[in-house]
Amino acid sequence: MKPKVLVTREVFDEVLEYLAQYVEVQSNQSDRPMNPEELAAALSGKHGAVITISDRIDAALLKRCPDLKVVCNVAVGTNNIDLDACRSAGVMATNTPGVLEDSTADFAWALILAAARRVTEAESYLRKGAWDRWKLKQLLGMDVHHATLGIIGMGGIGRVVARRAAGFDMTVIYHNTRPAPEEVEKQCRARYVSKPDLLSQADIVTLHVPYTPATHHLVGKAELAQMKSTAILINTSRGGVVDDTALIEALRNGTIAGAGLDVFENEPKYNPDFVTLTNVVLTPHIASSSRITRHKMAMLAAENLVAALTGSVPPNLLNPH
Ligand code: DGY
């Protein structure tokens, strides 16, 4: 008998076809997110699950799913999974590193350029028919070329963001829990600095850290106050890394010049005050969402699941016993 698995959200047909060769699949192609109660009910009797960042896997849920052996996140971030609870319950957990760094870094650059050059603000000005003449001082923005880029979090994505900066002749500084190896610094042309130095020197601060208790509100009122008033903040990491209330205040009173945000506290219920501001570019958590990358992420999660349920070690196992 094939193991039974749940795919909690819509995925590509090829992923379901691949899974069906090895496991009996119940999928949620209607894509309606399940609340914890519905998720627990749907997981009952399942041996594995392909999950997304909106599915919370914790001790309470695991207690109700004694047959579960593996949960496979379609994401590199894992803050929706309580890894300790998984370990105690003997449930393997996996993520999708190695397939989304380039696309996510590309999107960080899209936000950098859009926020610095006021692209969305300019577009909405044009769309509403307000453009009546060319003006020398129209929608003046900030130059990205030759600016100082400050990267907080020099993991896979941060490193790609840094490498892209060479094309803009930028100075790159970074902060991380520990300095990156020398060859990485060389490749990225990046210099390690303290967090206060990064905040006070960078024209663009971009965040690429995982969301953990240690990174909760890593950028809040005090950090925003340390940034240049001409600087912009970019967040493609996770909501919660930035204190959104403090950021709204800083954008409103000119503590910093602008922001580009793909992630929010309590998303998708972001703070509505953001949309009242013109100096912030807002997108709905799509940094990894190129057609090819999202396909690779879903397929990798499926491969992890099949490996786990056919007796192999999943390639991206997060909690080896
Ligand atoms: C990730 O991989 O963690 C992304 O945020 C999911 O879109």
Short mmCIF file of N, CA, C and O in Angstrom, two decimals, residues 191-299:
data_model
loop_
_atom_site.label_atom_id
_atom_site.label_comp_id
_atom_site.label_asym_id
_atom_site.label_seq_id
_atom_site.Cartn_x
_atom_site.Cartn_y
_atom_site.Cartn_z
N ARG A 191 32.52 43.97 2.79
CA ARG A 191 33.31 44.16 4.01
C ARG A 191 32.41 44.01 5.22
O ARG A 191 31.34 44.61 5.28
N TYR A 192 32.87 43.22 6.20
CA TYR A 192 32.09 42.98 7.43
C TYR A 192 32.15 44.22 8.33
O TYR A 192 33.23 44.77 8.55
N VAL A 193 31.01 44.65 8.83
CA VAL A 193 30.97 45.77 9.79
C VAL A 193 29.98 45.43 10.90
O VAL A 193 29.18 44.49 10.77
N SER A 194 30.04 46.19 11.98
CA SER A 194 29.07 45.98 13.06
C SER A 194 27.69 46.44 12.58
O SER A 194 27.58 47.21 11.62
N LYS A 195 26.66 46.00 13.31
CA LYS A 195 25.30 46.42 12.91
C LYS A 195 25.13 47.95 12.98
O LYS A 195 24.64 48.57 12.03
N PRO A 196 25.58 48.60 14.09
CA PRO A 196 25.44 50.07 14.11
C PRO A 196 26.19 50.76 12.96
O PRO A 196 25.69 51.71 12.38
N ASP A 197 27.38 50.25 12.62
CA ASP A 197 28.12 50.87 11.50
C ASP A 197 27.37 50.69 10.20
O ASP A 197 27.29 51.59 9.37
N LEU A 198 26.82 49.49 10.02
CA LEU A 198 26.07 49.25 8.78
C LEU A 198 24.89 50.21 8.68
O LEU A 198 24.66 50.85 7.66
N LEU A 199 24.14 50.31 9.78
CA LEU A 199 22.94 51.15 9.75
C LEU A 199 23.28 52.61 9.49
O LEU A 199 22.58 53.30 8.76
N SER A 200 24.40 53.07 10.05
CA SER A 200 24.71 54.50 9.90
C SER A 200 25.41 54.81 8.58
O SER A 200 25.39 55.94 8.12
N GLN A 201 26.01 53.78 7.94
CA GLN A 201 26.77 54.07 6.70
C GLN A 201 26.02 53.76 5.43
O GLN A 201 26.30 54.33 4.37
N ALA A 202 25.05 52.83 5.49
CA ALA A 202 24.44 52.35 4.24
C ALA A 202 23.41 53.33 3.69
O ALA A 202 22.66 53.96 4.44
N ASP A 203 23.38 53.43 2.36
CA ASP A 203 22.31 54.18 1.69
C ASP A 203 21.11 53.28 1.47
O ASP A 203 19.98 53.75 1.38
N ILE A 204 21.40 51.98 1.36
CA ILE A 204 20.34 50.98 1.19
C ILE A 204 20.63 49.87 2.19
O ILE A 204 21.73 49.31 2.18
N VAL A 205 19.67 49.57 3.05
CA VAL A 205 19.82 48.46 3.99
C VAL A 205 18.88 47.35 3.52
O VAL A 205 17.67 47.58 3.38
N THR A 206 19.41 46.16 3.26
CA THR A 206 18.57 45.07 2.79
C THR A 206 18.71 43.86 3.70
O THR A 206 19.82 43.52 4.12
N LEU A 207 17.58 43.25 4.04
CA LEU A 207 17.54 42.21 5.09
C LEU A 207 17.42 40.81 4.48
O LEU A 207 16.51 40.57 3.67
N HIS A 208 18.29 39.91 4.91
CA HIS A 208 18.28 38.54 4.38
C HIS A 208 18.56 37.53 5.49
O HIS A 208 19.41 36.65 5.34
N VAL A 209 17.85 37.69 6.58
CA VAL A 209 18.03 36.79 7.74
C VAL A 209 16.81 35.88 7.88
O VAL A 209 15.71 36.25 7.45
N PRO A 210 16.97 34.71 8.51
CA PRO A 210 15.78 33.91 8.82
C PRO A 210 15.02 34.56 9.98
O PRO A 210 15.61 35.36 10.73
N TYR A 211 13.75 34.24 10.12
CA TYR A 211 12.98 34.78 11.25
C TYR A 211 13.06 33.81 12.41
O TYR A 211 12.59 32.67 12.32
N THR A 212 13.68 34.26 13.49
CA THR A 212 13.83 33.44 14.70
C THR A 212 13.58 34.38 15.89
O THR A 212 13.50 35.60 15.69
N PRO A 213 13.51 33.84 17.12
CA PRO A 213 13.37 34.77 18.25
C PRO A 213 14.50 35.81 18.26
O PRO A 213 14.28 36.97 18.62
N ALA A 214 15.69 35.42 17.81
CA ALA A 214 16.83 36.37 17.84
C ALA A 214 16.69 37.47 16.79
O ALA A 214 17.29 38.55 16.93
N THR A 215 15.92 37.24 15.73
CA THR A 215 15.81 38.28 14.69
C THR A 215 14.46 39.00 14.75
O THR A 215 14.16 39.82 13.88
N HIS A 216 13.64 38.67 15.77
CA HIS A 216 12.36 39.38 15.91
C HIS A 216 12.65 40.88 16.14
O HIS A 216 13.44 41.23 17.00
N HIS A 217 12.08 41.73 15.33
CA HIS A 217 12.27 43.18 15.40
C HIS A 217 13.76 43.56 15.40
O HIS A 217 14.18 44.45 16.13
N LEU A 218 14.49 42.88 14.56
CA LEU A 218 15.92 43.19 14.36
C LEU A 218 16.08 44.65 13.92
O LEU A 218 17.07 45.31 14.22
N VAL A 219 15.09 45.13 13.17
CA VAL A 219 15.06 46.55 12.82
C VAL A 219 13.80 47.16 13.42
O VAL A 219 12.68 46.84 13.01
N GLY A 220 13.99 47.97 14.44
CA GLY A 220 12.89 48.66 15.12
C GLY A 220 13.20 50.15 15.21
O GLY A 220 14.07 50.66 14.47
N LYS A 221 12.53 50.80 16.12
CA LYS A 221 12.66 52.26 16.24
C LYS A 221 14.13 52.71 16.39
O LYS A 221 14.57 53.63 15.70
N ALA A 222 14.86 52.03 17.28
CA ALA A 222 16.25 52.44 17.55
C ALA A 222 17.12 52.27 16.31
O ALA A 222 17.95 53.13 16.00
N GLU A 223 16.93 51.16 15.61
CA GLU A 223 17.75 50.89 14.41
C GLU A 223 17.42 51.88 13.30
O GLU A 223 18.30 52.36 12.59
N LEU A 224 16.12 52.16 13.14
CA LEU A 224 15.70 53.10 12.09
C LEU A 224 16.30 54.49 12.37
O LEU A 224 16.71 55.19 11.45
N ALA A 225 16.39 54.82 13.65
CA ALA A 225 16.94 56.13 14.02
C ALA A 225 18.43 56.21 13.70
O ALA A 225 18.99 57.30 13.52
N GLN A 226 19.09 55.04 13.63
CA GLN A 226 20.52 55.04 13.30
C GLN A 226 20.79 55.17 11.80
O GLN A 226 21.90 55.42 11.38
N MET A 227 19.75 54.95 10.99
CA MET A 227 19.94 55.01 9.53
C MET A 227 19.98 56.47 9.05
O MET A 227 19.47 57.36 9.71
N LYS A 228 20.57 56.66 7.86
CA LYS A 228 20.58 58.01 7.27
C LYS A 228 19.16 58.41 6.92
O LYS A 228 18.36 57.55 6.50
N SER A 229 18.87 59.68 6.98
CA SER A 229 17.50 60.12 6.65
C SER A 229 17.25 59.98 5.14
O SER A 229 16.12 60.01 4.69
N THR A 230 18.33 59.81 4.36
CA THR A 230 18.19 59.63 2.91
C THR A 230 18.14 58.15 2.52
O THR A 230 18.04 57.82 1.34
N ALA A 231 18.24 57.25 3.52
CA ALA A 231 18.39 55.82 3.21
C ALA A 231 17.05 55.13 2.98
O ALA A 231 16.00 55.62 3.39
N ILE A 232 17.13 53.95 2.33
CA ILE A 232 15.93 53.12 2.17
C ILE A 232 16.18 51.74 2.77
O ILE A 232 17.31 51.26 2.84
N LEU A 233 15.08 51.13 3.22
CA LEU A 233 15.13 49.80 3.84
C LEU A 233 14.39 48.82 2.94
O LEU A 233 13.27 49.10 2.50
N ILE A 234 15.01 47.67 2.71
CA ILE A 234 14.40 46.64 1.85
C ILE A 234 14.22 45.37 2.69
O ILE A 234 15.16 44.92 3.34
N ASN A 235 13.03 44.80 2.66
CA ASN A 235 12.82 43.54 3.39
C ASN A 235 12.16 42.49 2.50
O ASN A 235 11.00 42.62 2.12
N THR A 236 12.96 41.48 2.15
CA THR A 236 12.41 40.32 1.43
C THR A 236 12.58 39.07 2.29
O THR A 236 12.50 37.95 1.78
N SER A 237 12.86 39.26 3.61
CA SER A 237 13.16 38.08 4.43
C SER A 237 11.88 37.53 5.05
O SER A 237 11.27 36.60 4.51
N ARG A 238 11.44 38.10 6.16
CA ARG A 238 10.20 37.67 6.80
C ARG A 238 9.58 38.84 7.53
O ARG A 238 10.31 39.69 8.08
N GLY A 239 8.26 38.86 7.57
CA GLY A 239 7.59 39.78 8.45
C GLY A 239 8.00 39.46 9.87
O GLY A 239 8.26 38.29 10.19
N GLY A 240 8.09 40.49 10.71
CA GLY A 240 8.52 40.25 12.09
C GLY A 240 9.99 40.59 12.28
O GLY A 240 10.41 40.92 13.39
N VAL A 241 10.79 40.53 11.20
CA VAL A 241 12.18 40.95 11.31
C VAL A 241 12.21 42.48 11.49
O VAL A 241 13.08 43.03 12.16
N VAL A 242 11.21 43.13 10.89
CA VAL A 242 11.08 44.59 11.05
C VAL A 242 9.86 44.86 11.92
O VAL A 242 8.84 44.19 11.79
N ASP A 243 9.99 45.85 12.79
CA ASP A 243 8.84 46.32 13.57
C ASP A 243 8.03 47.25 12.65
O ASP A 243 8.43 48.40 12.41
N ASP A 244 6.94 46.74 12.11
CA ASP A 244 6.21 47.50 11.08
C ASP A 244 5.65 48.81 11.62
O ASP A 244 5.61 49.81 10.89
N THR A 245 5.21 48.82 12.87
CA THR A 245 4.67 50.07 13.44
C THR A 245 5.76 51.14 13.48
O THR A 245 5.54 52.30 13.11
N ALA A 246 6.95 50.73 13.91
CA ALA A 246 8.07 51.67 13.97
C ALA A 246 8.46 52.13 12.57
O ALA A 246 8.80 53.30 12.35
N LEU A 247 8.40 51.21 11.61
CA LEU A 247 8.77 51.57 10.24
C LEU A 247 7.78 52.59 9.65
O LEU A 247 8.18 53.56 9.01
N ILE A 248 6.51 52.36 9.89
CA ILE A 248 5.49 53.29 9.38
C ILE A 248 5.75 54.69 9.94
O ILE A 248 5.75 55.69 9.22
N GLU A 249 6.04 54.73 11.21
CA GLU A 249 6.34 56.01 11.86
C GLU A 249 7.58 56.66 11.22
O GLU A 249 7.58 57.86 10.91
N ALA A 250 8.61 55.85 10.98
CA ALA A 250 9.86 56.38 10.41
C ALA A 250 9.67 56.86 8.97
O ALA A 250 10.28 57.85 8.55
N LEU A 251 8.80 56.19 8.23
CA LEU A 251 8.53 56.61 6.85
C LEU A 251 7.69 57.88 6.83
O LEU A 251 7.82 58.73 5.97
N ARG A 252 6.83 57.96 7.82
CA ARG A 252 5.92 59.11 7.91
C ARG A 252 6.67 60.38 8.33
O ARG A 252 6.47 61.44 7.75
N ASN A 253 7.57 60.23 9.31
CA ASN A 253 8.21 61.47 9.82
C ASN A 253 9.59 61.73 9.21
O ASN A 253 10.30 62.62 9.67
N GLY A 254 9.97 60.95 8.18
CA GLY A 254 11.22 61.26 7.47
C GLY A 254 12.47 60.77 8.17
O GLY A 254 13.58 61.19 7.83
N THR A 255 12.33 59.86 9.13
CA THR A 255 13.53 59.27 9.76
C THR A 255 14.36 58.56 8.69
O THR A 255 15.58 58.61 8.69
N ILE A 256 13.67 57.86 7.78
CA ILE A 256 14.35 57.31 6.59
C ILE A 256 13.54 57.76 5.37
O ILE A 256 12.38 58.19 5.50
N ALA A 257 14.16 57.59 4.17
CA ALA A 257 13.51 58.16 2.97
C ALA A 257 12.47 57.23 2.36
O ALA A 257 11.49 57.70 1.77
N GLY A 258 12.69 55.93 2.46
CA GLY A 258 11.74 55.04 1.79
C GLY A 258 11.99 53.58 2.15
O GLY A 258 12.91 53.25 2.91
N ALA A 259 11.14 52.73 1.60
CA ALA A 259 11.27 51.28 1.88
C ALA A 259 10.69 50.49 0.73
O ALA A 259 9.85 50.99 -0.04
N GLY A 260 11.15 49.26 0.62
CA GLY A 260 10.59 48.29 -0.32
C GLY A 260 10.33 47.02 0.46
O GLY A 260 11.26 46.45 1.04
N LEU A 261 9.08 46.62 0.51
CA LEU A 261 8.71 45.50 1.41
C LEU A 261 7.95 44.42 0.66
O LEU A 261 6.94 44.69 0.02
N ASP A 262 8.44 43.19 0.81
CA ASP A 262 7.72 42.04 0.23
C ASP A 262 7.09 41.20 1.33
O ASP A 262 6.34 40.28 1.04
N VAL A 263 7.43 41.50 2.58
CA VAL A 263 6.96 40.69 3.71
C VAL A 263 6.52 41.61 4.85
O VAL A 263 7.05 42.72 4.99
N PHE A 264 5.58 41.12 5.65
CA PHE A 264 4.92 41.98 6.64
C PHE A 264 4.62 41.19 7.90
O PHE A 264 4.40 39.97 7.84
N GLU A 265 4.50 41.90 9.01
CA GLU A 265 3.97 41.27 10.21
C GLU A 265 2.52 40.90 9.94
O GLU A 265 1.79 41.66 9.31
N ASN A 266 2.11 39.74 10.43
CA ASN A 266 0.73 39.24 10.30
C ASN A 266 0.24 39.13 8.86
O ASN A 266 -0.95 39.28 8.61
N GLU A 267 1.16 38.95 7.90
CA GLU A 267 0.69 38.85 6.53
C GLU A 267 -0.24 37.64 6.37
O GLU A 267 -0.06 36.66 7.10
N PRO A 268 -1.28 37.68 5.56
CA PRO A 268 -1.54 38.73 4.57
C PRO A 268 -2.29 39.94 5.13
O PRO A 268 -2.65 40.83 4.37
N LYS A 269 -2.49 40.00 6.45
CA LYS A 269 -3.21 41.15 7.02
C LYS A 269 -2.18 42.22 7.43
O LYS A 269 -1.98 42.48 8.61
N TYR A 270 -1.52 42.82 6.44
CA TYR A 270 -0.50 43.83 6.71
C TYR A 270 -1.14 45.07 7.34
O TYR A 270 -2.35 45.30 7.23
N ASN A 271 -0.32 45.88 7.98
CA ASN A 271 -0.81 47.11 8.61
C ASN A 271 -1.33 48.06 7.51
O ASN A 271 -0.57 48.46 6.62
N PRO A 272 -2.61 48.44 7.56
CA PRO A 272 -3.18 49.26 6.47
C PRO A 272 -2.55 50.64 6.35
O PRO A 272 -2.67 51.29 5.31
N ASP A 273 -1.85 51.10 7.39
CA ASP A 273 -1.19 52.41 7.30
C ASP A 273 -0.14 52.44 6.19
O ASP A 273 0.19 53.50 5.66
N PHE A 274 0.41 51.27 5.84
CA PHE A 274 1.42 51.25 4.77
C PHE A 274 0.87 51.85 3.48
O PHE A 274 1.57 52.56 2.77
N VAL A 275 -0.40 51.53 3.16
CA VAL A 275 -0.91 51.98 1.85
C VAL A 275 -1.22 53.48 1.82
O VAL A 275 -1.48 54.03 0.77
N THR A 276 -1.15 54.12 2.98
CA THR A 276 -1.37 55.57 2.98
C THR A 276 -0.06 56.32 2.68
O THR A 276 -0.06 57.53 2.52
N LEU A 277 1.04 55.59 2.59
CA LEU A 277 2.35 56.22 2.39
C LEU A 277 2.79 56.09 0.93
O LEU A 277 2.62 55.02 0.33
N THR A 278 3.36 57.16 0.38
CA THR A 278 3.83 57.07 -1.02
C THR A 278 5.28 56.62 -1.10
O THR A 278 5.75 56.22 -2.17
N ASN A 279 6.02 56.68 0.02
CA ASN A 279 7.45 56.37 -0.05
C ASN A 279 7.76 54.92 0.32
O ASN A 279 8.82 54.62 0.86
N VAL A 280 6.81 54.03 0.04
CA VAL A 280 7.09 52.61 0.26
C VAL A 280 6.52 51.80 -0.91
O VAL A 280 5.41 52.06 -1.37
N VAL A 281 7.33 50.86 -1.37
CA VAL A 281 6.90 49.95 -2.44
C VAL A 281 6.46 48.66 -1.75
O VAL A 281 7.19 48.10 -0.94
N LEU A 282 5.26 48.19 -2.07
CA LEU A 282 4.66 47.07 -1.35
C LEU A 282 4.34 45.92 -2.32
O LEU A 282 3.67 46.15 -3.33
N THR A 283 4.80 44.73 -2.00
CA THR A 283 4.46 43.56 -2.82
C THR A 283 4.07 42.39 -1.91
O THR A 283 4.50 42.33 -0.75
N PRO A 284 3.24 41.46 -2.43
CA PRO A 284 2.67 40.41 -1.56
C PRO A 284 3.50 39.11 -1.48
O PRO A 284 3.07 38.06 -1.96
N HIS A 285 4.66 39.18 -0.85
CA HIS A 285 5.51 38.00 -0.61
C HIS A 285 5.71 37.17 -1.88
O HIS A 285 5.35 35.99 -1.94
N ILE A 286 6.30 37.82 -2.90
CA ILE A 286 6.49 37.14 -4.19
C ILE A 286 7.96 37.09 -4.61
O ILE A 286 8.26 36.82 -5.78
N ALA A 287 8.88 37.35 -3.69
CA ALA A 287 10.28 37.47 -4.10
C ALA A 287 10.80 36.23 -4.83
O ALA A 287 11.59 36.33 -5.75
N SER A 288 10.34 35.06 -4.42
CA SER A 288 10.83 33.84 -5.10
C SER A 288 9.93 33.44 -6.26
O SER A 288 10.14 32.40 -6.88
N SER A 289 8.92 34.28 -6.54
CA SER A 289 7.88 33.83 -7.45
C SER A 289 8.17 34.10 -8.92
O SER A 289 7.45 34.83 -9.60
N SER A 290 9.23 33.47 -9.44
CA SER A 290 9.34 33.36 -10.90
C SER A 290 8.76 31.99 -11.24
O SER A 290 8.76 31.08 -10.39
N ARG A 291 8.27 31.85 -12.45
CA ARG A 291 7.62 30.59 -12.83
C ARG A 291 8.56 29.39 -12.57
O ARG A 291 8.19 28.41 -11.96
N ILE A 292 9.81 29.56 -13.02
CA ILE A 292 10.76 28.44 -12.92
C ILE A 292 11.09 28.14 -11.46
O ILE A 292 11.11 26.99 -11.02
N THR A 293 11.31 29.19 -10.67
CA THR A 293 11.74 28.96 -9.28
C THR A 293 10.63 28.36 -8.44
O THR A 293 10.87 27.41 -7.67
N ARG A 294 9.40 28.85 -8.57
CA ARG A 294 8.33 28.27 -7.76
C ARG A 294 8.09 26.80 -8.16
O ARG A 294 7.77 25.96 -7.33
N HIS A 295 8.30 26.50 -9.44
CA HIS A 295 8.18 25.11 -9.89
C HIS A 295 9.26 24.26 -9.23
O HIS A 295 8.99 23.18 -8.69
N LYS A 296 10.49 24.78 -9.25
CA LYS A 296 11.61 24.03 -8.64
C LYS A 296 11.38 23.83 -7.14
O LYS A 296 11.69 22.78 -6.59
N MET A 297 10.85 24.86 -6.48
CA MET A 297 10.61 24.75 -5.02
C MET A 297 9.60 23.65 -4.72
O MET A 297 9.81 22.80 -3.83
N ALA A 298 8.50 23.64 -5.48
CA ALA A 298 7.46 22.63 -5.22
C ALA A 298 7.97 21.24 -5.54
O ALA A 298 7.70 20.27 -4.80
N MET A 299 8.74 21.14 -6.63
CA MET A 299 9.27 19.82 -7.01
C MET A 299 10.29 19.32 -5.98
O MET A 299 10.29 18.15 -5.62
#
